Structures are given as structure tokens and as C-alpha cells.
Amino acid sequence: MIGMGILKGMAVTARNFVGSYFEKDRLITVQYPEERIPLAENYRNFPFLPYDGDDPHAGLRCVACKICEKECPPQCIYIIKSEDKKPDYMGKPQFYPAVFDIDISVCMSCQICVEVCPFEAIKMDKEFELSRRERFDALLLRKSDLAKSNDYYHSICPTDAADVDAKLAEAAAKKKPSPPAAPVGAPPASAA
Ligand code: SF4
Ligand code: SF4
């Protein structure tokens, strides 16, 4: 019947309108910004660069391999590799980004940079209150804006952050040199 869809839609609206006076779950609007709905764990906005420990420079996981820069569809990542190296989380000397910028006026939040990074060094942030009066420089996030602690990552994405920690710890354990072999004829270590 013509108009049946409209009638059904209006019935749903009426049921929710009346119901919202009795059940809080039916209230789908909040008094933002005083009230906020918690964001879903998988909500994403723009990328950031997690670092381990307290020092954003020493703990930065990014090794400036530039894979994300090449793969970013709108080309909004700009990286300059360092001249020197610093130890990574396994103690291996690695380059780091002397410059790492993301133009969030261009970024389309596709997460491809995260998917292609082999070092768990770039993740998606949830920060969304980013409006600025100035259109250009204010929306160009520099390395100092992008670097955020692993604790922060845990606070916004606890499940993913715990998985990444476990993966990095496993990789670091595999890289640890095995203890030297006992000389032939020596008693086993447990018998000493
Ligand atoms: S989320 Fe997508 S568009 Fe934004 S920086 Fe990453 S790859 Fe580029
Ligand atoms: S964020 Fe990842 S992919 Fe991008 S340069 Fe750093 S290590 Fe490479």
C-alpha cells in the first residue's frame, strides 16, 4: 500500500518519542559538550604516533621507513628520515623521523597508514574536537603533536594496545641471544 512505509516510520518515531520519557536508553541525544557518549573502542579519527616509556623521542617506534607516506592515498604524510640512529625497543639502532607531519585537512581517516606499518608505530586516534580558525598550518600536525604515549593508546584502545604490547614483547623475546651452550661433559645447570 502506498504510504505504508511512511506510516511505519512515523510509528517508530512516535514509539521512541513517548518511550524516551520512561526509558533513558531511548534518549539518543545528549547535551553536548556538557554530556558525552563514550566512544566505541574501534572509533577512529586521525593517526598518531605511539611511543614507549616517558620520552617521546627515545620511545618513538617509527623508524622512518616511509611506507605509510608512500601508501597514503591522498599523500598527506610528510617524513624526513634522520641522519643518525637511535635504539629501538629491542635495542637495535634505527633511523627515526626527523620530521613527521600529517595534514589532517587532507587525511581521510582511511587507516591505510596503520595497516601497512610493519612496526606498530602509527595508530588511529579518537580525538575529534579539532576545529580551528586557521585552515592551513593549524591543521598540519607535527611530530610533537602526533607523538602520544603508549599509556594514552591503552586509554583509548585497551584491547588493541594490549595485543600490540604482547606482539612486541614476543618479538623482543625471540631476538634475545640464547645463553651460551655448556661445554661437553659439564654437568647440567640444574645439577650445579
Ligand atoms: S588515515 Fe589514510 S589518509 Fe590519513 S594519513 Fe593515514 S593513510 Fe593517509
Ligand atoms: S609510521 Fe610505520 S610505516 Fe610510517 S614511517 Fe614510521 S615505521 Fe614506517
PDB file of N, CA and C in Angstrom, residues 64-147:
ATOM      1  N   ALA A  64      61.032   5.640  10.398  1.00  0.00           N
ATOM      2  CA  ALA A  64      61.091   6.485   9.191  1.00  0.00           C
ATOM      3  C   ALA A  64      61.274   5.666   7.911  1.00  0.00           C
ATOM      4  N   CYS A  65      60.645   4.494   7.855  1.00  0.00           N
ATOM      5  CA  CYS A  65      60.769   3.665   6.645  1.00  0.00           C
ATOM      6  C   CYS A  65      59.970   4.251   5.478  1.00  0.00           C
ATOM      7  N   LYS A  66      59.055   5.140   5.773  1.00  0.00           N
ATOM      8  CA  LYS A  66      58.274   5.885   4.772  1.00  0.00           C
ATOM      9  C   LYS A  66      57.230   5.058   4.024  1.00  0.00           C
ATOM     10  N   ILE A  67      56.967   3.832   4.497  1.00  0.00           N
ATOM     11  CA  ILE A  67      55.949   3.017   3.806  1.00  0.00           C
ATOM     12  C   ILE A  67      54.594   3.716   3.877  1.00  0.00           C
ATOM     13  N   CYS A  68      54.262   4.240   5.061  1.00  0.00           N
ATOM     14  CA  CYS A  68      52.953   4.906   5.209  1.00  0.00           C
ATOM     15  C   CYS A  68      52.865   6.130   4.293  1.00  0.00           C
ATOM     16  N   GLU A  69      53.982   6.843   4.173  1.00  0.00           N
ATOM     17  CA  GLU A  69      53.992   8.043   3.318  1.00  0.00           C
ATOM     18  C   GLU A  69      53.691   7.651   1.867  1.00  0.00           C
ATOM     19  N   LYS A  70      54.286   6.534   1.420  1.00  0.00           N
ATOM     20  CA  LYS A  70      54.067   6.087   0.030  1.00  0.00           C
ATOM     21  C   LYS A  70      52.640   5.597  -0.166  1.00  0.00           C
ATOM     22  N   GLU A  71      52.092   4.914   0.833  1.00  0.00           N
ATOM     23  CA  GLU A  71      50.788   4.263   0.659  1.00  0.00           C
ATOM     24  C   GLU A  71      49.600   5.168   0.949  1.00  0.00           C
ATOM     25  N   CYS A  72      49.813   6.281   1.620  1.00  0.00           N
ATOM     26  CA  CYS A  72      48.700   7.167   1.980  1.00  0.00           C
ATOM     27  C   CYS A  72      47.998   7.665   0.711  1.00  0.00           C
ATOM     28  N   PRO A  73      46.730   7.316   0.511  1.00  0.00           N
ATOM     29  CA  PRO A  73      46.074   7.679  -0.769  1.00  0.00           C
ATOM     30  C   PRO A  73      46.102   9.179  -1.083  1.00  0.00           C
ATOM     31  N   PRO A  74      45.760  10.078  -0.139  1.00  0.00           N
ATOM     32  CA  PRO A  74      45.792  11.498  -0.533  1.00  0.00           C
ATOM     33  C   PRO A  74      47.151  12.163  -0.309  1.00  0.00           C
ATOM     34  N   GLN A  75      48.161  11.349   0.052  1.00  0.00           N
ATOM     35  CA  GLN A  75      49.534  11.861   0.206  1.00  0.00           C
ATOM     36  C   GLN A  75      49.615  13.006   1.229  1.00  0.00           C
ATOM     37  N   CYS A  76      49.068  12.759   2.399  1.00  0.00           N
ATOM     38  CA  CYS A  76      49.087  13.832   3.398  1.00  0.00           C
ATOM     39  C   CYS A  76      50.119  13.609   4.502  1.00  0.00           C
ATOM     40  N   ILE A  77      50.988  12.581   4.322  1.00  0.00           N
ATOM     41  CA  ILE A  77      52.064  12.350   5.304  1.00  0.00           C
ATOM     42  C   ILE A  77      53.372  12.842   4.692  1.00  0.00           C
ATOM     43  N   TYR A  78      54.160  13.523   5.512  1.00  0.00           N
ATOM     44  CA  TYR A  78      55.455  14.033   5.039  1.00  0.00           C
ATOM     45  C   TYR A  78      56.516  13.668   6.075  1.00  0.00           C
ATOM     46  N   ILE A  79      57.531  12.892   5.623  1.00  0.00           N
ATOM     47  CA  ILE A  79      58.553  12.390   6.558  1.00  0.00           C
ATOM     48  C   ILE A  79      59.946  12.747   6.042  1.00  0.00           C
ATOM     49  N   ILE A  80      60.798  13.196   6.935  1.00  0.00           N
ATOM     50  CA  ILE A  80      62.233  13.298   6.612  1.00  0.00           C
ATOM     51  C   ILE A  80      62.968  12.381   7.582  1.00  0.00           C
ATOM     52  N   LYS A  81      63.738  11.461   7.009  1.00  0.00           N
ATOM     53  CA  LYS A  81      64.474  10.491   7.832  1.00  0.00           C
ATOM     54  C   LYS A  81      65.660  11.166   8.518  1.00  0.00           C
ATOM     55  N   SER A  82      65.978  10.724   9.727  1.00  0.00           N
ATOM     56  CA  SER A  82      67.105  11.298  10.474  1.00  0.00           C
ATOM     57  C   SER A  82      68.432  10.921   9.811  1.00  0.00           C
ATOM     58  N   GLU A  83      69.478  11.665  10.157  1.00  0.00           N
ATOM     59  CA  GLU A  83      70.831  11.334   9.683  1.00  0.00           C
ATOM     60  C   GLU A  83      71.440  10.265  10.595  1.00  0.00           C
ATOM     61  N   ASP A  84      71.142  10.390  11.901  1.00  0.00           N
ATOM     62  CA  ASP A  84      71.708   9.449  12.880  1.00  0.00           C
ATOM     63  C   ASP A  84      70.686   8.372  13.238  1.00  0.00           C
ATOM     64  N   LYS A  85      71.085   7.485  14.155  1.00  0.00           N
ATOM     65  CA  LYS A  85      70.177   6.410  14.568  1.00  0.00           C
ATOM     66  C   LYS A  85      70.001   6.421  16.080  1.00  0.00           C
ATOM     67  N   LYS A  86      68.923   5.797  16.548  1.00  0.00           N
ATOM     68  CA  LYS A  86      68.702   5.623  17.991  1.00  0.00           C
ATOM     69  C   LYS A  86      68.216   4.191  18.209  1.00  0.00           C
ATOM     70  N   PRO A  87      68.422   3.633  19.416  1.00  0.00           N
ATOM     71  CA  PRO A  87      67.986   2.252  19.628  1.00  0.00           C
ATOM     72  C   PRO A  87      66.468   2.131  19.614  1.00  0.00           C
ATOM     73  N   ASP A  88      65.965   1.054  18.992  1.00  0.00           N
ATOM     74  CA  ASP A  88      64.517   0.811  19.046  1.00  0.00           C
ATOM     75  C   ASP A  88      64.182   0.003  20.298  1.00  0.00           C
ATOM     76  N   TYR A  89      62.952  -0.518  20.409  1.00  0.00           N
ATOM     77  CA  TYR A  89      62.533  -1.210  21.632  1.00  0.00           C
ATOM     78  C   TYR A  89      63.303  -2.504  21.872  1.00  0.00           C
ATOM     79  N   MET A  90      64.044  -2.975  20.830  1.00  0.00           N
ATOM     80  CA  MET A  90      64.860  -4.180  21.021  1.00  0.00           C
ATOM     81  C   MET A  90      66.341  -3.822  21.165  1.00  0.00           C
ATOM     82  N   GLY A  91      66.609  -2.520  21.207  1.00  0.00           N
ATOM     83  CA  GLY A  91      67.998  -2.079  21.351  1.00  0.00           C
ATOM     84  C   GLY A  91      68.736  -1.992  20.024  1.00  0.00           C
ATOM     85  N   LYS A  92      68.047  -2.247  18.920  1.00  0.00           N
ATOM     86  CA  LYS A  92      68.694  -2.210  17.597  1.00  0.00           C
ATOM     87  C   LYS A  92      68.738  -0.767  17.086  1.00  0.00           C
ATOM     88  N   PRO A  93      69.902  -0.298  16.621  1.00  0.00           N
ATOM     89  CA  PRO A  93      69.946   1.090  16.122  1.00  0.00           C
ATOM     90  C   PRO A  93      69.064   1.267  14.880  1.00  0.00           C
ATOM     91  N   GLN A  94      68.252   2.281  14.897  1.00  0.00           N
ATOM     92  CA  GLN A  94      67.310   2.520  13.788  1.00  0.00           C
ATOM     93  C   GLN A  94      67.251   4.018  13.494  1.00  0.00           C
ATOM     94  N   PHE A  95      66.951   4.332  12.241  1.00  0.00           N
ATOM     95  CA  PHE A  95      66.654   5.726  11.926  1.00  0.00           C
ATOM     96  C   PHE A  95      65.340   6.114  12.606  1.00  0.00           C
ATOM     97  N   TYR A  96      65.110   7.381  12.676  1.00  0.00           N
ATOM     98  CA  TYR A  96      63.841   7.873  13.238  1.00  0.00           C
ATOM     99  C   TYR A  96      63.391   9.059  12.382  1.00  0.00           C
ATOM    100  N   PRO A  97      62.164   9.484  12.478  1.00  0.00           N
ATOM    101  CA  PRO A  97      61.739  10.623  11.648  1.00  0.00           C
ATOM    102  C   PRO A  97      62.224  11.944  12.244  1.00  0.00           C
ATOM    103  N   ALA A  98      63.080  12.639  11.521  1.00  0.00           N
ATOM    104  CA  ALA A  98      63.473  13.985  11.966  1.00  0.00           C
ATOM    105  C   ALA A  98      62.247  14.901  11.820  1.00  0.00           C
ATOM    106  N   VAL A  99      61.485  14.649  10.761  1.00  0.00           N
ATOM    107  CA  VAL A  99      60.222  15.381  10.545  1.00  0.00           C
ATOM    108  C   VAL A  99      59.145  14.342  10.259  1.00  0.00           C
ATOM    109  N   PHE A 100      58.013  14.488  10.878  1.00  0.00           N
ATOM    110  CA  PHE A 100      56.855  13.632  10.571  1.00  0.00           C
ATOM    111  C   PHE A 100      55.626  14.528  10.693  1.00  0.00           C
ATOM    112  N   ASP A 101      55.046  14.891   9.563  1.00  0.00           N
ATOM    113  CA  ASP A 101      53.863  15.764   9.556  1.00  0.00           C
ATOM    114  C   ASP A 101      52.682  15.018   8.930  1.00  0.00           C
ATOM    115  N   ILE A 102      51.511  15.287   9.432  1.00  0.00           N
ATOM    116  CA  ILE A 102      50.289  14.814   8.759  1.00  0.00           C
ATOM    117  C   ILE A 102      49.347  16.007   8.623  1.00  0.00           C
ATOM    118  N   ASP A 103      48.912  16.229   7.392  1.00  0.00           N
ATOM    119  CA  ASP A 103      47.962  17.314   7.131  1.00  0.00           C
ATOM    120  C   ASP A 103      46.551  16.756   7.330  1.00  0.00           C
ATOM    121  N   ILE A 104      45.979  17.047   8.491  1.00  0.00           N
ATOM    122  CA  ILE A 104      44.664  16.448   8.777  1.00  0.00           C
ATOM    123  C   ILE A 104      43.515  17.162   8.044  1.00  0.00           C
ATOM    124  N   SER A 105      43.839  18.252   7.337  1.00  0.00           N
ATOM    125  CA  SER A 105      42.788  18.839   6.494  1.00  0.00           C
ATOM    126  C   SER A 105      42.608  17.994   5.230  1.00  0.00           C
ATOM    127  N   VAL A 106      43.570  17.085   4.973  1.00  0.00           N
ATOM    128  CA  VAL A 106      43.531  16.242   3.782  1.00  0.00           C
ATOM    129  C   VAL A 106      43.260  14.777   4.156  1.00  0.00           C
ATOM    130  N   CYS A 107      43.752  14.371   5.319  1.00  0.00           N
ATOM    131  CA  CYS A 107      43.605  12.975   5.764  1.00  0.00           C
ATOM    132  C   CYS A 107      42.137  12.554   5.720  1.00  0.00           C
ATOM    133  N   MET A 108      41.895  11.344   5.210  1.00  0.00           N
ATOM    134  CA  MET A 108      40.505  10.879   5.117  1.00  0.00           C
ATOM    135  C   MET A 108      40.228   9.740   6.095  1.00  0.00           C
ATOM    136  N   SER A 109      41.114   9.573   7.093  1.00  0.00           N
ATOM    137  CA  SER A 109      40.893   8.600   8.185  1.00  0.00           C
ATOM    138  C   SER A 109      40.715   7.172   7.685  1.00  0.00           C
ATOM    139  N   CYS A 110      41.391   6.836   6.585  1.00  0.00           N
ATOM    140  CA  CYS A 110      41.193   5.505   5.995  1.00  0.00           C
ATOM    141  C   CYS A 110      41.923   4.413   6.766  1.00  0.00           C
ATOM    142  N   GLN A 111      42.938   4.788   7.554  1.00  0.00           N
ATOM    143  CA  GLN A 111      43.708   3.846   8.377  1.00  0.00           C
ATOM    144  C   GLN A 111      44.698   3.000   7.578  1.00  0.00           C
ATOM    145  N   ILE A 112      44.883   3.312   6.301  1.00  0.00           N
ATOM    146  CA  ILE A 112      45.822   2.515   5.496  1.00  0.00           C
ATOM    147  C   ILE A 112      47.239   2.639   6.068  1.00  0.00           C
ATOM    148  N   CYS A 113      47.595   3.822   6.548  1.00  0.00           N
ATOM    149  CA  CYS A 113      48.932   4.004   7.137  1.00  0.00           C
ATOM    150  C   CYS A 113      49.151   3.022   8.289  1.00  0.00           C
ATOM    151  N   VAL A 114      48.106   2.793   9.080  1.00  0.00           N
ATOM    152  CA  VAL A 114      48.200   1.870  10.225  1.00  0.00           C
ATOM    153  C   VAL A 114      48.361   0.438   9.728  1.00  0.00           C
ATOM    154  N   GLU A 115      47.583   0.094   8.708  1.00  0.00           N
ATOM    155  CA  GLU A 115      47.618  -1.282   8.200  1.00  0.00           C
ATOM    156  C   GLU A 115      48.979  -1.635   7.604  1.00  0.00           C
ATOM    157  N   VAL A 116      49.626  -0.671   6.959  1.00  0.00           N
ATOM    158  CA  VAL A 116      50.872  -1.008   6.255  1.00  0.00           C
ATOM    159  C   VAL A 116      52.118  -0.868   7.129  1.00  0.00           C
ATOM    160  N   CYS A 117      52.006  -0.233   8.286  1.00  0.00           N
ATOM    161  CA  CYS A 117      53.199  -0.009   9.118  1.00  0.00           C
ATOM    162  C   CYS A 117      53.680  -1.334   9.711  1.00  0.00           C
ATOM    163  N   PRO A 118      54.931  -1.725   9.435  1.00  0.00           N
ATOM    164  CA  PRO A 118      55.407  -3.005   9.973  1.00  0.00           C
ATOM    165  C   PRO A 118      55.864  -2.901  11.427  1.00  0.00           C
ATOM    166  N   PHE A 119      55.841  -1.724  12.015  1.00  0.00           N
ATOM    167  CA  PHE A 119      56.448  -1.513  13.343  1.00  0.00           C
ATOM    168  C   PHE A 119      55.450  -1.097  14.416  1.00  0.00           C
ATOM    169  N   GLU A 120      54.173  -1.213  14.159  1.00  0.00           N
ATOM    170  CA  GLU A 120      53.141  -0.809  15.149  1.00  0.00           C
ATOM    171  C   GLU A 120      53.380   0.629  15.593  1.00  0.00           C
ATOM    172  N   ALA A 121      53.850   1.455  14.650  1.00  0.00           N
ATOM    173  CA  ALA A 121      54.332   2.780  15.025  1.00  0.00           C
ATOM    174  C   ALA A 121      53.342   3.897  14.735  1.00  0.00           C
ATOM    175  N   ILE A 122      52.211   3.556  14.131  1.00  0.00           N
ATOM    176  CA  ILE A 122      51.210   4.589  13.860  1.00  0.00           C
ATOM    177  C   ILE A 122      49.838   3.968  14.124  1.00  0.00           C
ATOM    178  N   LYS A 123      49.008   4.671  14.851  1.00  0.00           N
ATOM    179  CA  LYS A 123      47.698   4.153  15.232  1.00  0.00           C
ATOM    180  C   LYS A 123      46.665   5.260  15.052  1.00  0.00           C
ATOM    181  N   MET A 124      45.397   4.882  15.094  1.00  0.00           N
ATOM    182  CA  MET A 124      44.351   5.881  14.903  1.00  0.00           C
ATOM    183  C   MET A 124      43.907   6.457  16.244  1.00  0.00           C
ATOM    184  N   ASP A 125      43.807   7.761  16.276  1.00  0.00           N
ATOM    185  CA  ASP A 125      43.389   8.476  17.489  1.00  0.00           C
ATOM    186  C   ASP A 125      41.862   8.628  17.487  1.00  0.00           C
ATOM    187  N   LYS A 126      41.335   9.044  18.629  1.00  0.00           N
ATOM    188  CA  LYS A 126      39.888   9.264  18.718  1.00  0.00           C
ATOM    189  C   LYS A 126      39.564  10.754  18.885  1.00  0.00           C
ATOM    190  N   GLU A 127      40.583  11.586  18.947  1.00  0.00           N
ATOM    191  CA  GLU A 127      40.334  12.997  19.211  1.00  0.00           C
ATOM    192  C   GLU A 127      39.564  13.610  18.026  1.00  0.00           C
ATOM    193  N   PHE A 128      38.454  14.264  18.314  1.00  0.00           N
ATOM    194  CA  PHE A 128      37.656  14.798  17.200  1.00  0.00           C
ATOM    195  C   PHE A 128      37.365  16.299  17.338  1.00  0.00           C
ATOM    196  N   GLU A 129      37.672  16.866  18.513  1.00  0.00           N
ATOM    197  CA  GLU A 129      37.387  18.308  18.669  1.00  0.00           C
ATOM    198  C   GLU A 129      38.589  19.096  18.156  1.00  0.00           C
ATOM    199  N   LEU A 130      38.708  19.146  16.839  1.00  0.00           N
ATOM    200  CA  LEU A 130      39.913  19.684  16.224  1.00  0.00           C
ATOM    201  C   LEU A 130      39.640  20.915  15.361  1.00  0.00           C
ATOM    202  N   SER A 131      38.469  21.498  15.497  1.00  0.00           N
ATOM    203  CA  SER A 131      38.181  22.648  14.639  1.00  0.00           C
ATOM    204  C   SER A 131      39.107  23.816  14.993  1.00  0.00           C
ATOM    205  N   ARG A 132      39.532  24.512  13.975  1.00  0.00           N
ATOM    206  CA  ARG A 132      40.473  25.624  14.138  1.00  0.00           C
ATOM    207  C   ARG A 132      39.983  26.804  13.314  1.00  0.00           C
ATOM    208  N   ARG A 133      40.368  28.022  13.750  1.00  0.00           N
ATOM    209  CA  ARG A 133      40.014  29.202  12.957  1.00  0.00           C
ATOM    210  C   ARG A 133      40.878  29.281  11.708  1.00  0.00           C
ATOM    211  N   GLU A 134      42.137  28.820  11.846  1.00  0.00           N
ATOM    212  CA  GLU A 134      43.079  28.935  10.743  1.00  0.00           C
ATOM    213  C   GLU A 134      43.084  27.614   9.964  1.00  0.00           C
ATOM    214  N   ARG A 135      43.018  27.680   8.630  1.00  0.00           N
ATOM    215  CA  ARG A 135      42.753  26.499   7.840  1.00  0.00           C
ATOM    216  C   ARG A 135      44.002  25.686   7.484  1.00  0.00           C
ATOM    217  N   PHE A 136      45.178  26.334   7.447  1.00  0.00           N
ATOM    218  CA  PHE A 136      46.338  25.641   6.903  1.00  0.00           C
ATOM    219  C   PHE A 136      47.265  25.108   8.001  1.00  0.00           C
ATOM    220  N   ASP A 137      48.160  25.958   8.514  1.00  0.00           N
ATOM    221  CA  ASP A 137      49.151  25.468   9.493  1.00  0.00           C
ATOM    222  C   ASP A 137      48.511  24.825  10.711  1.00  0.00           C
ATOM    223  N   ALA A 138      47.360  25.329  11.137  1.00  0.00           N
ATOM    224  CA  ALA A 138      46.740  24.816  12.363  1.00  0.00           C
ATOM    225  C   ALA A 138      46.272  23.378  12.194  1.00  0.00           C
ATOM    226  N   LEU A 139      46.073  22.951  10.963  1.00  0.00           N
ATOM    227  CA  LEU A 139      45.627  21.576  10.728  1.00  0.00           C
ATOM    228  C   LEU A 139      46.771  20.682  10.249  1.00  0.00           C
ATOM    229  N   LEU A 140      47.985  21.227  10.300  1.00  0.00           N
ATOM    230  CA  LEU A 140      49.158  20.423   9.946  1.00  0.00           C
ATOM    231  C   LEU A 140      49.775  19.930  11.249  1.00  0.00           C
ATOM    232  N   LEU A 141      49.581  18.661  11.570  1.00  0.00           N
ATOM    233  CA  LEU A 141      50.089  18.143  12.839  1.00  0.00           C
ATOM    234  C   LEU A 141      51.546  17.733  12.680  1.00  0.00           C
ATOM    235  N   ARG A 142      52.377  18.250  13.586  1.00  0.00           N
ATOM    236  CA  ARG A 142      53.817  17.955  13.564  1.00  0.00           C
ATOM    237  C   ARG A 142      54.107  16.746  14.437  1.00  0.00           C
ATOM    238  N   LYS A 143      55.369  16.290  14.351  1.00  0.00           N
ATOM    239  CA  LYS A 143      55.765  15.116  15.149  1.00  0.00           C
ATOM    240  C   LYS A 143      55.445  15.323  16.626  1.00  0.00           C
ATOM    241  N   SER A 144      55.679  16.534  17.128  1.00  0.00           N
ATOM    242  CA  SER A 144      55.434  16.786  18.558  1.00  0.00           C
ATOM    243  C   SER A 144      53.935  16.705  18.899  1.00  0.00           C
ATOM    244  N   ASP A 145      53.074  17.014  17.915  1.00  0.00           N
ATOM    245  CA  ASP A 145      51.628  16.885  18.155  1.00  0.00           C
ATOM    246  C   ASP A 145      51.195  15.418  18.032  1.00  0.00           C
ATOM    247  N   LEU A 146      51.872  14.704  17.125  1.00  0.00           N
ATOM    248  CA  LEU A 146      51.444  13.336  16.810  1.00  0.00           C
ATOM    249  C   LEU A 146      51.932  12.310  17.828  1.00  0.00           C
ATOM    250  N   ALA A 147      53.085  12.594  18.476  1.00  0.00           N
ATOM    251  CA  ALA A 147      53.647  11.611  19.416  1.00  0.00           C
ATOM    252  C   ALA A 147      52.801  11.562  20.692  1.00  0.00           C
TER     253      ALA A 147
END
